[in-house]
């Protein structure tokens, strides 16, 4: 059973949205967030830098860690981030809810992790 009420609410919102918009992308993100804490994806900034291009929109269904640097501009959404990662990403970080509003179908978003 999940104890994080914010995570539960987000998962429910993503599932509802995926049904109304007929979007498998958001259903997949909800499924990833439902996984146990031990199976949560963790991605370092250097991996984001290596696997993305300039001005790309990226979703990390888990946690962003602060190891490495990001050498180009991307927009990143994730469930959580370390303080070091928040510092390094600054204006390139967006919440999952805001990304949901920005791209309701999830067509131009890559999943990394």
Tab-separated table of N, CA and C in Angstrom:
chain	number	residue	atom	x	y	z
A	1	UNK	N	0.839	-1.188	0.000
A	1	UNK	CA	0.000	0.000	0.000
A	1	UNK	C	0.883	1.251	0.000
A	2	UNK	N	0.532	2.200	-0.830
A	2	UNK	CA	1.284	3.445	-0.919
A	2	UNK	C	0.938	4.345	0.265
A	3	UNK	N	1.940	4.979	0.842
A	3	UNK	CA	1.697	5.874	1.959
A	3	UNK	C	1.821	7.335	1.555
A	4	UNK	N	2.439	7.620	0.420
A	4	UNK	CA	2.606	8.989	-0.032
A	4	UNK	C	1.317	9.446	-0.713
A	5	UNK	N	0.542	10.282	-0.034
A	5	UNK	CA	-0.761	10.716	-0.536
A	5	UNK	C	-0.624	11.545	-1.815
A	6	UNK	N	0.466	12.326	-1.934
A	6	UNK	CA	0.682	13.129	-3.141
A	6	UNK	C	0.913	12.227	-4.350
A	7	UNK	N	1.653	11.169	-4.130
A	7	UNK	CA	1.926	10.216	-5.205
A	7	UNK	C	0.642	9.496	-5.616
A	8	UNK	N	-0.175	9.098	-4.653
A	8	UNK	CA	-1.446	8.439	-4.944
A	8	UNK	C	-2.361	9.349	-5.757
A	9	UNK	N	-2.459	10.617	-5.341
A	9	UNK	CA	-3.307	11.574	-6.059
A	9	UNK	C	-2.815	11.788	-7.483
A	10	UNK	N	-1.507	11.888	-7.658
A	10	UNK	CA	-0.934	12.072	-8.987
A	10	UNK	C	-1.227	10.865	-9.874
A	11	UNK	N	-1.080	9.670	-9.341
A	11	UNK	CA	-1.347	8.449	-10.109
A	11	UNK	C	-2.804	8.409	-10.552
A	12	UNK	N	-3.724	8.733	-9.648
A	12	UNK	CA	-5.156	8.752	-9.998
A	12	UNK	C	-5.440	9.787	-11.082
A	13	UNK	N	-4.839	10.962	-10.952
A	13	UNK	CA	-5.033	12.025	-11.947
A	13	UNK	C	-4.502	11.589	-13.317
A	14	UNK	N	-3.338	10.958	-13.339
A	14	UNK	CA	-2.755	10.490	-14.598
A	14	UNK	C	-3.622	9.416	-15.243
A	15	UNK	N	-4.165	8.506	-14.441
A	15	UNK	CA	-5.034	7.453	-14.976
A	15	UNK	C	-6.312	8.040	-15.564
A	16	UNK	N	-6.932	8.974	-14.843
A	16	UNK	CA	-8.147	9.623	-15.341
A	16	UNK	C	-7.861	10.359	-16.645
A	17	UNK	N	-6.759	11.083	-16.664
A	17	UNK	CA	-6.392	11.850	-17.857
A	17	UNK	C	-6.108	10.926	-19.042
A	18	UNK	N	-5.444	9.817	-18.789
A	18	UNK	CA	-5.133	8.887	-19.883
A	18	UNK	C	-6.408	8.290	-20.463
A	19	UNK	N	-7.421	8.078	-19.633
A	19	UNK	CA	-8.695	7.557	-20.135
A	19	UNK	C	-9.465	8.600	-20.935
A	20	UNK	N	-9.492	9.853	-20.469
A	20	UNK	CA	-10.235	10.889	-21.186
A	20	UNK	C	-9.546	11.283	-22.485
A	21	UNK	N	-8.215	11.340	-22.480
A	21	UNK	CA	-7.461	11.743	-23.674
A	21	UNK	C	-7.076	10.559	-24.556
A	22	UNK	N	-7.369	9.347	-24.107
A	22	UNK	CA	-6.983	8.127	-24.834
A	22	UNK	C	-5.469	8.121	-25.088
A	23	UNK	N	-4.716	8.435	-24.038
A	23	UNK	CA	-3.262	8.546	-24.140
A	23	UNK	C	-2.581	7.431	-23.358
A	24	UNK	N	-1.913	6.538	-24.063
A	24	UNK	CA	-1.169	5.463	-23.403
A	24	UNK	C	0.072	5.976	-22.684
A	25	UNK	N	0.581	7.128	-23.116
A	25	UNK	CA	1.781	7.694	-22.496
A	25	UNK	C	1.552	7.936	-21.002
A	26	UNK	N	0.478	8.634	-20.660
A	26	UNK	CA	0.224	8.971	-19.261
A	26	UNK	C	-0.152	7.737	-18.447
A	27	UNK	N	-0.768	6.747	-19.098
A	27	UNK	CA	-1.076	5.486	-18.418
A	27	UNK	C	0.226	4.769	-18.044
A	28	UNK	N	1.197	4.831	-18.947
A	28	UNK	CA	2.499	4.204	-18.695
A	28	UNK	C	3.238	4.904	-17.552
A	29	UNK	N	3.159	6.233	-17.511
A	29	UNK	CA	3.797	6.986	-16.429
A	29	UNK	C	3.148	6.619	-15.090
A	30	UNK	N	1.818	6.523	-15.061
A	30	UNK	CA	1.114	6.140	-13.831
A	30	UNK	C	1.550	4.750	-13.374
A	31	UNK	N	1.690	3.842	-14.327
A	31	UNK	CA	2.111	2.479	-14.001
A	31	UNK	C	3.527	2.471	-13.415
A	32	UNK	N	4.413	3.294	-13.969
A	32	UNK	CA	5.787	3.392	-13.451
A	32	UNK	C	5.802	3.960	-12.032
A	33	UNK	N	4.951	4.955	-11.777
A	33	UNK	CA	4.912	5.576	-10.454
A	33	UNK	C	4.312	4.647	-9.402
A	34	UNK	N	3.514	3.677	-9.837
A	34	UNK	CA	2.902	2.722	-8.912
A	34	UNK	C	3.893	1.689	-8.378
A	35	UNK	N	5.012	1.550	-9.031
A	35	UNK	CA	5.994	0.545	-8.622
A	35	UNK	C	6.520	0.838	-7.220
A	36	UNK	N	7.037	-0.197	-6.581
A	36	UNK	CA	7.567	-0.039	-5.224
A	36	UNK	C	8.779	0.894	-5.224
A	37	UNK	N	9.089	1.415	-4.070
A	37	UNK	CA	10.203	2.356	-3.929
A	37	UNK	C	11.523	1.738	-4.370
A	38	UNK	N	11.694	0.461	-4.116
A	38	UNK	CA	12.941	-0.208	-4.514
A	38	UNK	C	13.102	-0.270	-6.023
A	39	UNK	N	12.000	-0.257	-6.757
A	39	UNK	CA	12.058	-0.351	-8.215
A	39	UNK	C	11.925	1.011	-8.900
A	40	UNK	N	11.915	2.082	-8.108
A	40	UNK	CA	11.794	3.423	-8.659
A	40	UNK	C	13.019	3.761	-9.495
A	41	UNK	N	12.793	4.383	-10.624
A	41	UNK	CA	13.902	4.760	-11.506
A	41	UNK	C	14.652	5.955	-10.935
A	42	UNK	N	15.970	5.898	-11.021
A	42	UNK	CA	16.832	7.002	-10.614
A	42	UNK	C	17.771	7.318	-11.769
A	43	UNK	N	17.817	8.592	-12.149
A	43	UNK	CA	18.599	9.007	-13.312
A	43	UNK	C	19.522	10.151	-12.914
A	44	UNK	N	20.804	10.022	-13.252
A	44	UNK	CA	21.771	11.089	-13.021
A	44	UNK	C	21.715	12.109	-14.150
A	45	UNK	N	22.153	13.333	-13.848
A	45	UNK	CA	22.161	14.395	-14.855
A	45	UNK	C	23.060	14.056	-16.037
A	46	UNK	N	24.174	13.367	-15.793
A	46	UNK	CA	25.057	13.032	-16.908
A	46	UNK	C	24.378	12.069	-17.887
A	47	UNK	N	23.496	11.209	-17.408
A	47	UNK	CA	22.745	10.325	-18.301
A	47	UNK	C	21.735	11.134	-19.122
A	48	UNK	N	21.087	12.112	-18.491
A	48	UNK	CA	20.171	12.990	-19.226
A	48	UNK	C	20.927	13.746	-20.313
A	49	UNK	N	22.127	14.230	-19.967
A	49	UNK	CA	22.940	14.968	-20.931
A	49	UNK	C	23.340	14.085	-22.109
A	50	UNK	N	23.684	12.853	-21.838
A	50	UNK	CA	24.151	11.925	-22.870
A	50	UNK	C	23.029	11.493	-23.821
A	51	UNK	N	21.826	11.293	-23.303
A	51	UNK	CA	20.749	10.701	-24.096
A	51	UNK	C	19.701	11.691	-24.600
A	52	UNK	N	19.935	12.988	-24.452
A	52	UNK	CA	18.965	13.979	-24.928
A	52	UNK	C	19.620	14.967	-25.882
A	53	UNK	N	18.763	15.688	-26.584
A	53	UNK	CA	19.217	16.733	-27.503
A	53	UNK	C	18.697	18.080	-27.017
A	54	UNK	N	19.198	19.136	-27.610
A	54	UNK	CA	18.802	20.499	-27.279
A	54	UNK	C	17.288	20.678	-27.427
A	55	UNK	N	16.667	21.365	-26.456
A	55	UNK	CA	15.241	21.724	-26.441
A	55	UNK	C	14.290	20.532	-26.416
A	56	UNK	N	14.741	19.399	-25.951
A	56	UNK	CA	13.891	18.218	-25.852
A	56	UNK	C	13.100	18.251	-24.536
A	57	UNK	N	11.926	17.623	-24.530
A	57	UNK	CA	11.114	17.501	-23.322
A	57	UNK	C	11.251	16.066	-22.823
A	58	UNK	N	11.625	15.917	-21.545
A	58	UNK	CA	11.960	14.607	-20.992
A	58	UNK	C	11.159	14.348	-19.717
A	59	UNK	N	10.706	13.106	-19.558
A	59	UNK	CA	10.009	12.671	-18.348
A	59	UNK	C	10.839	11.592	-17.662
A	60	UNK	N	11.087	11.776	-16.376
A	60	UNK	CA	11.750	10.753	-15.570
A	60	UNK	C	10.724	10.278	-14.540
A	61	UNK	N	10.170	9.076	-14.712
A	61	UNK	CA	9.159	8.598	-13.761
A	61	UNK	C	9.805	8.052	-12.489
A	62	UNK	N	10.459	8.927	-11.777
A	62	UNK	CA	11.173	8.546	-10.564
A	62	UNK	C	11.915	9.743	-10.018
A	63	UNK	N	13.208	9.565	-9.761
A	63	UNK	CA	14.008	10.603	-9.120
A	63	UNK	C	15.202	10.994	-9.981
A	64	UNK	N	15.490	12.298	-10.017
A	64	UNK	CA	16.672	12.805	-10.711
A	64	UNK	C	17.755	13.046	-9.665
A	65	UNK	N	18.933	12.469	-9.913
A	65	UNK	CA	20.074	12.622	-9.016
A	65	UNK	C	21.031	13.671	-9.573
A	66	UNK	N	21.832	14.279	-8.731
A	66	UNK	CA	22.645	15.425	-9.125
A	66	UNK	C	24.031	15.143	-9.657
A	67	UNK	N	24.388	13.899	-9.923
A	67	UNK	CA	25.729	13.592	-10.414
A	67	UNK	C	25.863	13.988	-11.876
A	68	UNK	N	26.909	14.731	-12.199
A	68	UNK	CA	27.155	15.158	-13.572
A	68	UNK	C	26.612	16.547	-13.835
A	69	UNK	N	26.727	16.975	-15.089
A	69	UNK	CA	26.250	18.292	-15.507
A	69	UNK	C	25.395	18.160	-16.748
A	70	UNK	N	24.538	19.129	-16.940
A	70	UNK	CA	23.699	19.191	-18.124
A	70	UNK	C	24.256	20.305	-19.001
A	71	UNK	N	24.721	19.963	-20.209
A	71	UNK	CA	25.411	20.926	-21.064
A	71	UNK	C	24.542	21.531	-22.147
A	72	UNK	N	23.264	21.187	-22.185
A	72	UNK	CA	22.353	21.798	-23.141
A	72	UNK	C	20.993	21.979	-22.479
A	73	UNK	N	20.148	22.791	-23.111
A	73	UNK	CA	18.863	23.130	-22.517
A	73	UNK	C	17.823	22.068	-22.862
A	74	UNK	N	17.219	21.483	-21.819
A	74	UNK	CA	16.090	20.570	-21.986
A	74	UNK	C	15.064	20.903	-20.912
A	75	UNK	N	13.841	20.453	-21.109
A	75	UNK	CA	12.791	20.611	-20.112
A	75	UNK	C	12.560	19.246	-19.478
A	76	UNK	N	12.685	19.166	-18.148
A	76	UNK	CA	12.628	17.884	-17.449
A	76	UNK	C	11.492	17.878	-16.434
A	77	UNK	N	10.719	16.795	-16.441
A	77	UNK	CA	9.692	16.572	-15.421
A	77	UNK	C	10.016	15.270	-14.706
A	78	UNK	N	9.833	15.267	-13.387
A	78	UNK	CA	10.049	14.038	-12.619
A	78	UNK	C	9.227	14.108	-11.342
A	79	UNK	N	9.075	12.947	-10.690
A	79	UNK	CA	8.326	12.935	-9.436
A	79	UNK	C	9.127	13.582	-8.311
A	80	UNK	N	10.440	13.345	-8.279
A	80	UNK	CA	11.269	13.962	-7.242
A	80	UNK	C	12.683	14.194	-7.764
A	81	UNK	N	13.398	15.082	-7.057
A	81	UNK	CA	14.766	15.426	-7.420
A	81	UNK	C	15.558	15.660	-6.147
A	82	UNK	N	16.869	15.433	-6.226
A	82	UNK	CA	17.723	15.788	-5.097
A	82	UNK	C	17.938	17.301	-5.121
A	83	UNK	N	18.372	17.853	-3.999
A	83	UNK	CA	18.623	19.295	-3.927
A	83	UNK	C	19.699	19.716	-4.923
A	84	UNK	N	20.728	18.892	-5.073
A	84	UNK	CA	21.817	19.194	-6.003
A	84	UNK	C	21.298	19.228	-7.442
A	85	UNK	N	20.405	18.304	-7.781
A	85	UNK	CA	19.827	18.270	-9.126
A	85	UNK	C	18.950	19.498	-9.362
A	86	UNK	N	18.187	19.912	-8.355
A	86	UNK	CA	17.350	21.112	-8.476
A	86	UNK	C	18.208	22.339	-8.748
A	87	UNK	N	19.341	22.438	-8.036
A	87	UNK	CA	20.265	23.559	-8.233
A	87	UNK	C	20.774	23.611	-9.666
A	88	UNK	N	21.181	22.461	-10.181
A	88	UNK	CA	21.777	22.406	-11.514
A	88	UNK	C	20.741	22.593	-12.620
A	89	UNK	N	19.519	22.130	-12.414
A	89	UNK	CA	18.491	22.240	-13.450
A	89	UNK	C	17.847	23.621	-13.486
A	90	UNK	N	17.703	24.270	-12.349
A	90	UNK	CA	17.120	25.608	-12.205
A	90	UNK	C	15.838	25.763	-13.010
A	91	UNK	N	15.888	26.499	-14.115
A	91	UNK	CA	14.691	26.814	-14.905
A	91	UNK	C	14.272	25.698	-15.852
A	92	UNK	N	15.014	24.622	-15.911
A	92	UNK	CA	14.697	23.524	-16.826
A	92	UNK	C	13.803	22.469	-16.190
A	93	UNK	N	13.345	22.705	-14.966
A	93	UNK	CA	12.560	21.727	-14.227
A	93	UNK	C	11.083	22.112	-14.239
A	94	UNK	N	10.209	21.128	-14.456
A	94	UNK	CA	8.767	21.358	-14.484
A	94	UNK	C	8.096	20.202	-13.744
A	95	UNK	N	6.962	20.468	-13.136
A	95	UNK	CA	6.255	19.396	-12.427
A	95	UNK	C	5.508	18.516	-13.432
A	96	UNK	N	5.170	17.317	-13.013
A	96	UNK	CA	4.432	16.402	-13.887
A	96	UNK	C	3.056	16.986	-14.206
A	97	UNK	N	2.415	17.644	-13.230
A	97	UNK	CA	1.106	18.253	-13.463
A	97	UNK	C	1.181	19.348	-14.521
A	98	UNK	N	2.232	20.170	-14.472
A	98	UNK	CA	2.392	21.232	-15.467
A	98	UNK	C	2.670	20.654	-16.852
A	99	UNK	N	3.440	19.588	-16.907
A	99	UNK	CA	3.719	18.936	-18.184
A	99	UNK	C	2.453	18.300	-18.748
A	100	UNK	N	1.608	17.787	-17.881
A	100	UNK	CA	0.326	17.206	-18.280
A	100	UNK	C	-0.547	18.258	-18.960
A	101	UNK	N	-0.534	19.482	-18.422
A	101	UNK	CA	-1.296	20.589	-19.021
A	101	UNK	C	-0.662	21.045	-20.331
A	102	UNK	N	0.666	21.053	-20.386
A	102	UNK	CA	1.382	21.538	-21.567
A	102	UNK	C	1.236	20.595	-22.759
A	103	UNK	N	1.283	19.287	-22.511
A	103	UNK	CA	1.187	18.289	-23.583
A	103	UNK	C	0.223	17.181	-23.153
A	104	UNK	N	-1.093	17.408	-23.296
A	104	UNK	CA	-2.097	16.459	-22.800
A	104	UNK	C	-2.015	15.067	-23.420
A	105	UNK	N	-1.549	14.957	-24.639
A	105	UNK	CA	-1.453	13.651	-25.296
A	105	UNK	C	-0.114	12.968	-25.024
A	106	UNK	N	0.890	13.732	-24.618
A	106	UNK	CA	2.212	13.168	-24.351
A	106	UNK	C	2.962	12.797	-25.616
A	107	UNK	N	2.678	13.486	-26.710
A	107	UNK	CA	3.264	13.128	-28.007
A	107	UNK	C	4.735	13.519	-28.150
A	108	UNK	N	5.137	14.640	-27.578
A	108	UNK	CA	6.496	15.147	-27.793
A	108	UNK	C	7.381	14.985	-26.564
A	109	UNK	N	7.142	13.936	-25.783
A	109	UNK	CA	7.874	13.732	-24.537
A	109	UNK	C	8.605	12.395	-24.584
A	110	UNK	N	9.870	12.405	-24.162
A	110	UNK	CA	10.656	11.159	-24.072
A	110	UNK	C	10.733	10.697	-22.631
A	111	UNK	N	10.657	9.401	-22.433
A	111	UNK	CA	10.835	8.824	-21.105
A	111	UNK	C	12.284	8.359	-20.992
A	112	UNK	N	12.951	8.825	-19.953
A	112	UNK	CA	14.336	8.432	-19.706
A	112	UNK	C	14.391	7.764	-18.335
A	113	UNK	N	15.088	6.644	-18.267
A	113	UNK	CA	15.265	6.004	-16.971
A	113	UNK	C	14.951	4.544	-16.980
